[in-house]
Amino acid sequence: MRSHIRRKSLYWLLLRIVILPILLLTLVITIFSANGFADAMNEEVKQELKDLCNAILMSFNHMYEGDYHIEEQDGVVQLFKGEHLLNDDYSIIDEIKDQINVDVTVFCRDVRVATTIKDTGNQRVVSTLARDDVKQKVLEGGRAAYYSKVNIDEKEYFAYYAPLFNASGSCVGMVFVGKIYKDVEELVWQTVRPILFFSFLAMVFAGLFTVRVSRKMVDAIRKTEAFLEKLSGGDLHAEMDASVLKRSDELGEMSRYIITTQKSLQALVEQDILTGLNNRRSGEKLLLEVQKEFVKAKSPYCVVIGDIDYFKYVNDTYGHECGDVVLKEVSACLKGHMQGKGFAARWGGEEFLLVYTRCRLPRGLQFLEGLMEDIRNMSVSYQEEKDIHITMTFGIVEGSGDKINHIIKEADTRLYFGKDSGRNQIVH
């Protein structure tokens, strides 16, 4: 009996001396780890929202030329970027909402003129006003503001507001980016709950486990932060660390969402929306890189400007929707043709830029003749009853170290000589 009492006393003594302190230490470590993760997540959300806000402003600058300004028509306040009306423009903000589930709002002064936030009736909450403290800090103070919890239409958000300045330095509006508070809170708890479970299941190893997990988590956050810093600086071709992308937790999921956003921004900035080809800005940039390679290593190249013949006739006869179909079909043909030879870009309207790399003029002419034959053999179907046959005229020059605009102008001159002398030909 004594022996049993002695064993029982030893059991409780060990429990008090070893198990209970380890349990208490585990609880303390877990609590501090949870709080640290919540703080880190809060900072990460702040940085993410800030970078997304900067990316949106950068997209506006790339897509719409000109200055921000306000006009009032029939008592309605309208916000413009150059000649483009931002009121009710959801092309960018809805894509961001769909890709990464972040709400975006554009303000004209303190009035919402475009937003992804919807009320219980699934209506966008436009024409509503920003809070007074936001108005004072952002609009009047001209400073960006971050709120870890802000209530908008009965929803709580992590919110970041950035002012919109015109060329004179006046603040004419704001851009808001926000994550629903409950979603981020759930991310925190999804991470904390497994830590609590395994901490109680294996108390002796809980401390080491927490330190190990925390170290990897902080490392992933830092790598993600470094990537976002490059992205916010305008480097749309920055690469996320592979170890972060391989993670199967919320940080890995967040990094993959960010990569999706990066690709969407690349498409917005570098691709022509209708045809999927490089846009003019991207084409000029790629051509400049090809020319630099020519200057550095004497790698020859050819520059081609092509134009669809009688495209106005197609639009006037069959309508602009048919014209868009023709542009897409021709662009697909150009893109397939340029595989392994260089690149193609939509230069404007029905004009295209082709650049053959590592290619002199005779070889470029050979390529171009094959392309012309493919285009002549094309049959564009529209509304299942019309077969439209297309021809193109091209001007081609061999590249040099001269200014890019001079090279393009020379190719353009040859193109228009071909247009004026019968079309459906190559002028070199």
Short mmCIF file of C-alpha atoms in Angstrom, two decimals:
data_model
loop_
_atom_site.label_atom_id
_atom_site.label_comp_id
_atom_site.label_asym_id
_atom_site.label_seq_id
_atom_site.Cartn_x
_atom_site.Cartn_y
_atom_site.Cartn_z
CA MET A 1 0.00 0.00 0.00
CA ARG A 2 2.82 2.37 0.87
CA SER A 3 4.59 1.39 -2.26
CA HIS A 4 1.51 2.27 -4.22
CA ILE A 5 1.23 5.59 -2.41
CA ARG A 6 4.92 6.23 -3.00
CA ARG A 7 4.56 5.46 -6.71
CA LYS A 8 1.51 7.65 -6.87
CA SER A 9 3.28 10.49 -5.15
CA LEU A 10 6.26 10.14 -7.50
CA TYR A 11 3.90 10.22 -10.44
CA TRP A 12 2.34 13.49 -9.31
CA LEU A 13 5.71 14.87 -8.36
CA LEU A 14 7.04 14.17 -11.87
CA LEU A 15 3.86 15.60 -13.27
CA ARG A 16 4.37 18.80 -11.30
CA ILE A 17 8.12 19.06 -11.88
CA VAL A 18 8.29 17.98 -15.55
CA ILE A 19 4.95 17.72 -17.29
CA LEU A 20 3.28 20.79 -15.87
CA PRO A 21 6.26 23.14 -16.49
CA ILE A 22 6.60 21.77 -20.04
CA LEU A 23 2.88 22.22 -20.55
CA LEU A 24 2.99 25.76 -19.21
CA LEU A 25 6.10 26.51 -21.29
CA THR A 26 4.38 25.06 -24.35
CA LEU A 27 1.34 27.21 -23.73
CA VAL A 28 3.51 30.32 -23.30
CA ILE A 29 5.49 29.54 -26.46
CA THR A 30 2.29 28.79 -28.35
CA ILE A 31 0.64 32.01 -27.21
CA PHE A 32 3.69 34.10 -28.10
CA SER A 33 4.06 32.27 -31.41
CA ALA A 34 0.40 32.85 -32.22
CA ASN A 35 0.69 36.55 -31.37
CA GLY A 36 3.91 36.84 -33.34
CA PHE A 37 2.33 35.16 -36.34
CA ALA A 38 -0.71 37.43 -36.10
CA ASP A 39 1.58 40.51 -35.99
CA ALA A 40 3.66 39.17 -38.87
CA MET A 41 0.51 38.39 -40.83
CA ASN A 42 -0.79 41.88 -40.12
CA GLU A 43 2.45 43.39 -41.44
CA GLU A 44 2.37 41.01 -44.40
CA VAL A 45 -1.23 41.96 -45.20
CA LYS A 46 -0.28 45.63 -44.89
CA GLN A 47 2.67 45.18 -47.25
CA GLU A 48 0.58 43.07 -49.64
CA LEU A 49 -2.21 45.65 -49.76
CA LYS A 50 0.32 48.45 -50.20
CA ASP A 51 2.04 46.63 -53.06
CA LEU A 52 -1.26 45.77 -54.72
CA CYS A 53 -2.31 49.41 -54.43
CA ASN A 54 0.97 50.51 -56.05
CA ALA A 55 0.49 47.89 -58.77
CA ILE A 56 -3.01 49.22 -59.52
CA LEU A 57 -1.72 52.80 -59.76
CA MET A 58 1.08 51.55 -62.02
CA SER A 59 -1.49 49.76 -64.22
CA PHE A 60 -3.52 52.98 -64.52
CA ASN A 61 -0.37 54.85 -65.58
CA HIS A 62 0.53 52.20 -68.17
CA MET A 63 -2.98 51.81 -69.58
CA TYR A 64 -4.23 55.38 -69.54
CA GLU A 65 -2.07 58.33 -70.55
CA GLY A 66 -2.56 61.76 -69.07
CA ASP A 67 -3.20 63.38 -65.73
CA TYR A 68 -5.88 62.74 -63.12
CA HIS A 69 -8.59 65.39 -63.17
CA ILE A 70 -12.18 65.90 -62.06
CA GLU A 71 -15.14 67.05 -64.11
CA GLU A 72 -18.71 67.64 -63.01
CA GLN A 73 -21.60 66.97 -65.39
CA ASP A 74 -25.23 67.41 -64.32
CA GLY A 75 -24.20 67.35 -60.68
CA VAL A 76 -22.25 64.09 -61.09
CA VAL A 77 -18.57 64.18 -60.12
CA GLN A 78 -16.40 62.26 -62.60
CA LEU A 79 -12.78 61.20 -62.23
CA PHE A 80 -10.65 61.01 -65.37
CA LYS A 81 -7.14 59.69 -66.13
CA GLY A 82 -6.29 61.68 -69.20
CA GLU A 83 -9.29 61.14 -71.47
CA HIS A 84 -10.33 57.89 -69.78
CA LEU A 85 -13.28 57.97 -67.36
CA LEU A 86 -12.55 55.93 -64.22
CA ASN A 87 -16.15 56.10 -62.95
CA ASP A 88 -17.70 52.62 -63.29
CA ASP A 89 -14.48 51.24 -64.86
CA TYR A 90 -14.15 47.74 -63.45
CA SER A 91 -11.77 46.18 -65.99
CA ILE A 92 -8.78 46.11 -63.63
CA ILE A 93 -10.39 45.98 -60.20
CA ASP A 94 -12.78 43.12 -61.01
CA GLU A 95 -9.88 41.02 -62.33
CA ILE A 96 -7.94 41.60 -59.11
CA LYS A 97 -11.05 40.68 -57.10
CA ASP A 98 -11.47 37.46 -59.09
CA GLN A 99 -7.79 36.50 -58.90
CA ILE A 100 -6.91 37.13 -55.24
CA ASN A 101 -10.22 37.96 -53.52
CA VAL A 102 -9.19 41.49 -52.57
CA ASP A 103 -11.70 44.35 -52.75
CA VAL A 104 -10.70 47.54 -54.61
CA THR A 105 -12.36 50.96 -54.68
CA VAL A 106 -11.57 54.11 -56.67
CA PHE A 107 -12.64 57.39 -55.05
CA CYS A 108 -13.26 60.74 -56.72
CA ARG A 109 -12.46 62.96 -53.77
CA ASP A 110 -14.28 61.06 -50.99
CA VAL A 111 -16.99 59.50 -53.20
CA ARG A 112 -16.78 55.89 -54.38
CA VAL A 113 -17.02 55.92 -58.18
CA ALA A 114 -15.89 52.34 -58.88
CA THR A 115 -15.76 49.44 -56.42
CA THR A 116 -15.84 45.66 -56.10
CA ILE A 117 -17.66 45.90 -52.74
CA LYS A 118 -21.29 44.86 -52.99
CA ASP A 119 -24.18 45.16 -50.55
CA THR A 120 -26.53 42.38 -49.45
CA GLY A 121 -28.55 42.96 -52.62
CA ASN A 122 -25.43 42.27 -54.74
CA GLN A 123 -25.28 45.94 -55.81
CA ARG A 124 -21.99 47.84 -55.91
CA VAL A 125 -21.79 50.42 -53.12
CA VAL A 126 -20.87 53.33 -55.41
CA SER A 127 -21.72 56.95 -54.62
CA THR A 128 -21.10 56.34 -50.90
CA LEU A 129 -18.60 58.38 -48.90
CA ALA A 130 -15.32 57.54 -47.21
CA ARG A 131 -15.01 57.90 -43.43
CA ASP A 132 -14.16 61.33 -42.07
CA ASP A 133 -10.84 60.18 -40.56
CA VAL A 134 -9.83 58.63 -43.90
CA LYS A 135 -10.80 61.81 -45.73
CA GLN A 136 -8.79 63.92 -43.29
CA LYS A 137 -5.66 61.78 -43.40
CA VAL A 138 -5.55 60.77 -47.06
CA LEU A 139 -7.38 63.50 -49.00
CA GLU A 140 -6.48 66.49 -46.86
CA GLY A 141 -3.19 65.20 -45.47
CA GLY A 142 -2.03 63.64 -48.75
CA ARG A 143 -0.70 60.53 -46.98
CA ALA A 144 -1.41 56.83 -47.47
CA ALA A 145 -3.19 55.17 -44.55
CA TYR A 146 -3.48 51.58 -43.30
CA TYR A 147 -6.21 50.32 -40.97
CA SER A 148 -6.13 46.87 -39.41
CA LYS A 149 -9.90 46.94 -38.93
CA VAL A 150 -12.30 49.24 -40.74
CA ASN A 151 -16.05 48.76 -41.23
CA ILE A 152 -17.42 49.21 -44.76
CA ASP A 153 -21.03 48.31 -45.49
CA GLU A 154 -21.19 46.12 -42.36
CA LYS A 155 -18.01 44.23 -43.30
CA GLU A 156 -14.71 44.54 -41.44
CA TYR A 157 -11.57 44.95 -43.55
CA PHE A 158 -7.84 45.26 -43.40
CA ALA A 159 -7.68 48.41 -45.50
CA TYR A 160 -5.04 50.46 -47.32
CA TYR A 161 -5.81 53.87 -48.84
CA ALA A 162 -3.49 55.69 -51.25
CA PRO A 163 -4.03 59.26 -52.51
CA LEU A 164 -4.34 60.14 -56.20
CA PHE A 165 -2.40 63.27 -57.13
CA ASN A 166 -2.61 65.30 -60.32
CA ALA A 167 0.36 67.01 -61.91
CA SER A 168 -0.10 70.10 -59.77
CA GLY A 169 0.20 68.03 -56.60
CA SER A 170 -3.47 68.31 -55.64
CA CYS A 171 -5.15 65.21 -54.20
CA VAL A 172 -8.18 64.46 -56.38
CA GLY A 173 -9.13 61.03 -55.08
CA MET A 174 -8.03 57.77 -53.49
CA VAL A 175 -7.55 54.08 -54.23
CA PHE A 176 -8.65 51.59 -51.57
CA VAL A 177 -7.48 47.97 -51.34
CA GLY A 178 -8.93 45.78 -48.61
CA LYS A 179 -9.02 42.21 -47.35
CA ILE A 180 -11.99 40.98 -45.34
CA TYR A 181 -10.90 40.78 -41.71
CA LYS A 182 -12.56 37.39 -41.07
CA ASP A 183 -10.65 35.80 -43.99
CA VAL A 184 -7.26 36.87 -42.62
CA GLU A 185 -8.32 35.98 -39.09
CA GLU A 186 -9.26 32.51 -40.31
CA LEU A 187 -5.84 32.16 -41.96
CA VAL A 188 -4.25 32.93 -38.60
CA TRP A 189 -6.39 30.39 -36.77
CA GLN A 190 -5.83 27.74 -39.43
CA THR A 191 -2.13 28.02 -38.68
CA VAL A 192 -2.46 28.32 -34.89
CA ARG A 193 -4.84 25.37 -34.39
CA PRO A 194 -2.40 22.70 -35.68
CA ILE A 195 0.34 24.22 -33.52
CA LEU A 196 -1.87 23.97 -30.45
CA PHE A 197 -2.89 20.39 -31.29
CA PHE A 198 0.62 19.07 -31.82
CA SER A 199 1.90 21.06 -28.86
CA PHE A 200 -0.49 19.25 -26.50
CA LEU A 201 0.05 15.92 -28.28
CA ALA A 202 3.83 16.06 -27.96
CA MET A 203 4.59 18.55 -25.18
CA VAL A 204 8.27 17.68 -24.85
CA PHE A 205 8.97 18.58 -28.49
CA ALA A 206 6.50 21.46 -28.73
CA GLY A 207 9.08 24.18 -28.15
CA LEU A 208 11.51 22.87 -30.78
CA PHE A 209 8.70 22.27 -33.22
CA THR A 210 7.38 25.81 -32.79
CA VAL A 211 10.82 27.35 -33.26
CA ARG A 212 11.39 25.29 -36.41
CA VAL A 213 8.02 26.15 -37.91
CA SER A 214 8.33 29.81 -36.97
CA ARG A 215 11.79 30.06 -38.54
CA LYS A 216 10.55 28.64 -41.84
CA MET A 217 7.46 30.79 -41.74
CA VAL A 218 9.39 34.00 -41.12
CA ASP A 219 11.84 33.00 -43.86
CA ALA A 220 8.93 32.50 -46.28
CA ILE A 221 7.42 35.83 -45.28
CA ARG A 222 10.75 37.60 -45.84
CA LYS A 223 11.21 35.98 -49.24
CA THR A 224 7.65 36.92 -50.20
CA GLU A 225 8.27 40.46 -48.96
CA ALA A 226 11.45 40.70 -51.07
CA PHE A 227 9.50 39.53 -54.12
CA LEU A 228 6.71 42.04 -53.51
CA GLU A 229 9.27 44.81 -53.09
CA LYS A 230 10.66 44.02 -56.56
CA LEU A 231 7.14 43.81 -57.99
CA SER A 232 6.10 47.13 -56.48
CA GLY A 233 9.29 48.64 -57.90
CA GLY A 234 8.09 47.81 -61.42
CA ASP A 235 10.00 44.54 -62.01
CA LEU A 236 7.10 42.52 -63.43
CA HIS A 237 9.48 39.68 -64.37
CA ALA A 238 10.80 39.13 -60.84
CA GLU A 239 10.84 35.49 -59.66
CA MET A 240 9.35 34.20 -56.41
CA ASP A 241 11.63 31.91 -54.41
CA ALA A 242 10.81 28.29 -55.34
CA SER A 243 10.77 27.16 -51.71
CA VAL A 244 7.87 29.53 -50.96
CA LEU A 245 5.88 28.39 -54.00
CA LYS A 246 6.26 24.75 -52.92
CA ARG A 247 4.69 25.43 -49.52
CA SER A 248 1.29 23.81 -49.03
CA ASP A 249 0.08 26.22 -46.32
CA GLU A 250 -1.58 29.63 -46.52
CA LEU A 251 1.71 31.42 -47.20
CA GLY A 252 2.33 29.15 -50.19
CA GLU A 253 -1.22 29.72 -51.38
CA MET A 254 -0.79 33.48 -50.96
CA SER A 255 2.47 33.40 -52.94
CA ARG A 256 0.76 31.54 -55.79
CA TYR A 257 -2.04 34.10 -55.80
CA ILE A 258 0.59 36.83 -56.01
CA ILE A 259 2.22 35.07 -58.99
CA THR A 260 -1.21 34.95 -60.65
CA THR A 261 -1.58 38.69 -60.04
CA GLN A 262 1.92 39.25 -61.45
CA LYS A 263 0.98 37.39 -64.64
CA SER A 264 -2.25 39.38 -64.90
CA LEU A 265 -0.31 42.62 -64.55
CA GLN A 266 2.18 41.44 -67.19
CA ALA A 267 -0.72 40.76 -69.53
CA LEU A 268 -2.27 44.16 -68.81
CA VAL A 269 1.01 46.00 -69.32
CA GLU A 270 2.71 43.97 -72.07
CA GLN A 271 0.01 42.20 -74.12
CA ASP A 272 -2.58 43.46 -76.57
CA ILE A 273 -5.92 42.48 -75.01
CA LEU A 274 -7.68 41.62 -78.28
CA THR A 275 -5.00 39.61 -80.10
CA GLY A 276 -2.81 38.27 -77.28
CA LEU A 277 0.30 39.53 -79.08
CA ASN A 278 2.84 41.87 -77.52
CA ASN A 279 1.46 45.40 -77.42
CA ARG A 280 3.33 48.34 -78.96
CA ARG A 281 5.14 49.28 -75.75
CA SER A 282 6.30 45.71 -75.22
CA GLY A 283 7.27 45.37 -78.89
CA GLU A 284 9.46 48.47 -78.72
CA LYS A 285 11.12 47.15 -75.57
CA LEU A 286 11.84 43.73 -77.13
CA LEU A 287 13.13 45.37 -80.31
CA LEU A 288 15.49 47.51 -78.25
CA GLU A 289 16.85 44.36 -76.59
CA VAL A 290 17.39 42.74 -80.02
CA GLN A 291 19.23 45.85 -81.21
CA LYS A 292 21.43 45.81 -78.09
CA GLU A 293 22.39 42.22 -78.92
CA PHE A 294 23.22 43.37 -82.46
CA VAL A 295 25.48 46.13 -81.16
CA LYS A 296 27.11 43.80 -78.63
CA ALA A 297 27.53 40.60 -80.65
CA LYS A 298 26.68 41.64 -84.23
CA SER A 299 23.69 39.30 -84.22
CA PRO A 300 21.71 40.27 -87.37
CA TYR A 301 17.98 40.94 -87.36
CA CYS A 302 15.20 42.11 -89.66
CA VAL A 303 12.33 44.47 -88.90
CA VAL A 304 8.98 44.13 -90.67
CA ILE A 305 5.91 46.36 -90.60
CA GLY A 306 2.81 44.60 -92.00
CA ASP A 307 -0.71 45.84 -92.67
CA ILE A 308 -3.92 43.95 -93.47
CA ASP A 309 -5.14 44.96 -96.92
CA TYR A 310 -8.59 46.53 -97.22
CA PHE A 311 -9.30 46.10 -93.54
CA LYS A 312 -11.62 49.12 -93.54
CA TYR A 313 -13.68 47.34 -96.19
CA VAL A 314 -14.03 44.33 -93.86
CA ASN A 315 -15.23 46.56 -91.02
CA ASP A 316 -17.60 48.53 -93.23
CA THR A 317 -19.02 45.41 -94.91
CA TYR A 318 -19.27 42.90 -92.08
CA GLY A 319 -19.00 45.05 -88.96
CA HIS A 320 -16.35 45.67 -86.34
CA GLU A 321 -17.01 42.34 -84.60
CA CYS A 322 -16.00 40.60 -87.81
CA GLY A 323 -12.97 42.88 -87.98
CA ASP A 324 -11.98 41.72 -84.49
CA VAL A 325 -12.28 38.09 -85.61
CA VAL A 326 -10.01 38.81 -88.58
CA LEU A 327 -7.46 40.51 -86.31
CA LYS A 328 -7.46 37.50 -83.96
CA GLU A 329 -7.07 34.99 -86.80
CA VAL A 330 -4.25 36.96 -88.44
CA SER A 331 -2.55 37.42 -85.06
CA ALA A 332 -2.72 33.68 -84.39
CA CYS A 333 -1.12 33.05 -87.77
CA LEU A 334 1.63 35.60 -87.08
CA LYS A 335 2.26 34.19 -83.61
CA GLY A 336 2.57 30.64 -84.92
CA HIS A 337 4.81 31.76 -87.77
CA MET A 338 7.19 33.64 -85.45
CA GLN A 339 7.80 30.65 -83.17
CA GLY A 340 11.56 30.14 -83.09
CA LYS A 341 12.15 33.07 -85.45
CA GLY A 342 11.57 36.16 -83.27
CA PHE A 343 8.44 37.91 -82.06
CA ALA A 344 5.32 39.70 -83.25
CA ALA A 345 3.53 42.73 -81.82
CA ARG A 346 0.34 44.57 -82.64
CA TRP A 347 1.61 47.96 -83.71
CA GLY A 348 -1.76 49.70 -83.94
CA GLY A 349 -5.10 49.06 -85.62
CA GLU A 350 -4.45 46.49 -88.35
CA GLU A 351 -0.66 47.08 -88.38
CA PHE A 352 1.82 44.58 -86.95
CA LEU A 353 5.51 44.56 -86.12
CA LEU A 354 7.55 41.42 -86.86
CA VAL A 355 11.17 41.07 -85.78
CA TYR A 356 13.25 38.18 -87.09
CA THR A 357 16.24 37.55 -84.82
CA ARG A 358 19.59 36.08 -85.91
CA CYS A 359 18.48 36.67 -89.49
CA ARG A 360 19.75 38.67 -92.45
CA LEU A 361 17.54 40.19 -95.16
CA PRO A 362 17.57 37.28 -97.70
CA ARG A 363 16.54 34.81 -95.01
CA GLY A 364 13.95 37.25 -93.65
CA LEU A 365 12.45 37.61 -97.13
CA GLN A 366 12.25 33.84 -97.38
CA PHE A 367 10.41 33.64 -94.06
CA LEU A 368 8.11 36.49 -95.04
CA GLU A 369 7.19 34.93 -98.38
CA GLY A 370 6.15 31.77 -96.56
CA LEU A 371 4.04 33.84 -94.16
CA MET A 372 2.35 35.67 -97.05
CA GLU A 373 1.44 32.36 -98.63
CA ASP A 374 -0.08 31.15 -95.35
CA ILE A 375 -2.14 34.34 -95.06
CA ARG A 376 -3.34 34.11 -98.67
CA ASN A 377 -4.52 30.58 -97.97
CA MET A 378 -6.41 31.65 -94.82
CA SER A 379 -10.19 31.56 -94.80
CA VAL A 380 -11.76 33.47 -91.91
CA SER A 381 -15.27 32.26 -91.07
CA TYR A 382 -17.74 34.66 -89.54
CA GLN A 383 -21.28 33.77 -88.46
CA GLU A 384 -20.95 30.43 -90.31
CA GLU A 385 -21.88 31.93 -93.63
CA LYS A 386 -19.09 34.16 -94.78
CA ASP A 387 -15.56 33.10 -95.74
CA ILE A 388 -13.27 36.10 -95.78
CA HIS A 389 -9.91 35.89 -97.55
CA ILE A 390 -7.14 38.15 -96.34
CA THR A 391 -3.96 39.53 -97.86
CA MET A 392 -1.26 41.66 -96.30
CA THR A 393 1.41 44.07 -97.43
CA PHE A 394 4.82 44.14 -95.75
CA GLY A 395 7.80 46.45 -95.61
CA ILE A 396 11.04 44.82 -94.45
CA VAL A 397 14.48 46.22 -93.62
CA GLU A 398 17.60 44.70 -92.18
CA GLY A 399 18.26 45.97 -88.68
CA SER A 400 21.17 48.19 -87.71
CA GLY A 401 22.48 50.15 -84.76
CA ASP A 402 20.53 53.22 -85.86
CA LYS A 403 17.77 54.71 -83.71
CA ILE A 404 14.78 52.39 -83.40
CA ASN A 405 12.29 54.96 -84.70
CA HIS A 406 14.43 55.47 -87.82
CA ILE A 407 14.49 51.72 -88.54
CA ILE A 408 10.73 51.42 -88.06
CA LYS A 409 10.11 54.50 -90.18
CA GLU A 410 12.14 52.97 -93.01
CA ALA A 411 10.12 49.73 -92.82
CA ASP A 412 6.91 51.77 -92.63
CA THR A 413 7.90 53.79 -95.71
CA ARG A 414 8.40 50.58 -97.67
CA LEU A 415 5.06 49.27 -96.42
CA TYR A 416 3.19 52.32 -97.67
CA PHE A 417 5.01 52.17 -100.98
CA GLY A 418 3.64 48.64 -101.29
CA LYS A 419 0.15 49.81 -100.30
CA ASP A 420 0.23 52.57 -102.89
CA SER A 421 1.53 50.25 -105.63
CA GLY A 422 -1.04 47.48 -105.47
CA ARG A 423 -0.90 45.85 -101.99
CA ASN A 424 -0.47 42.10 -101.35
CA GLN A 425 3.31 42.27 -101.67
CA ILE A 426 6.63 42.56 -99.87
CA VAL A 427 8.74 45.68 -100.36
CA HIS A 428 12.42 45.51 -99.38
#
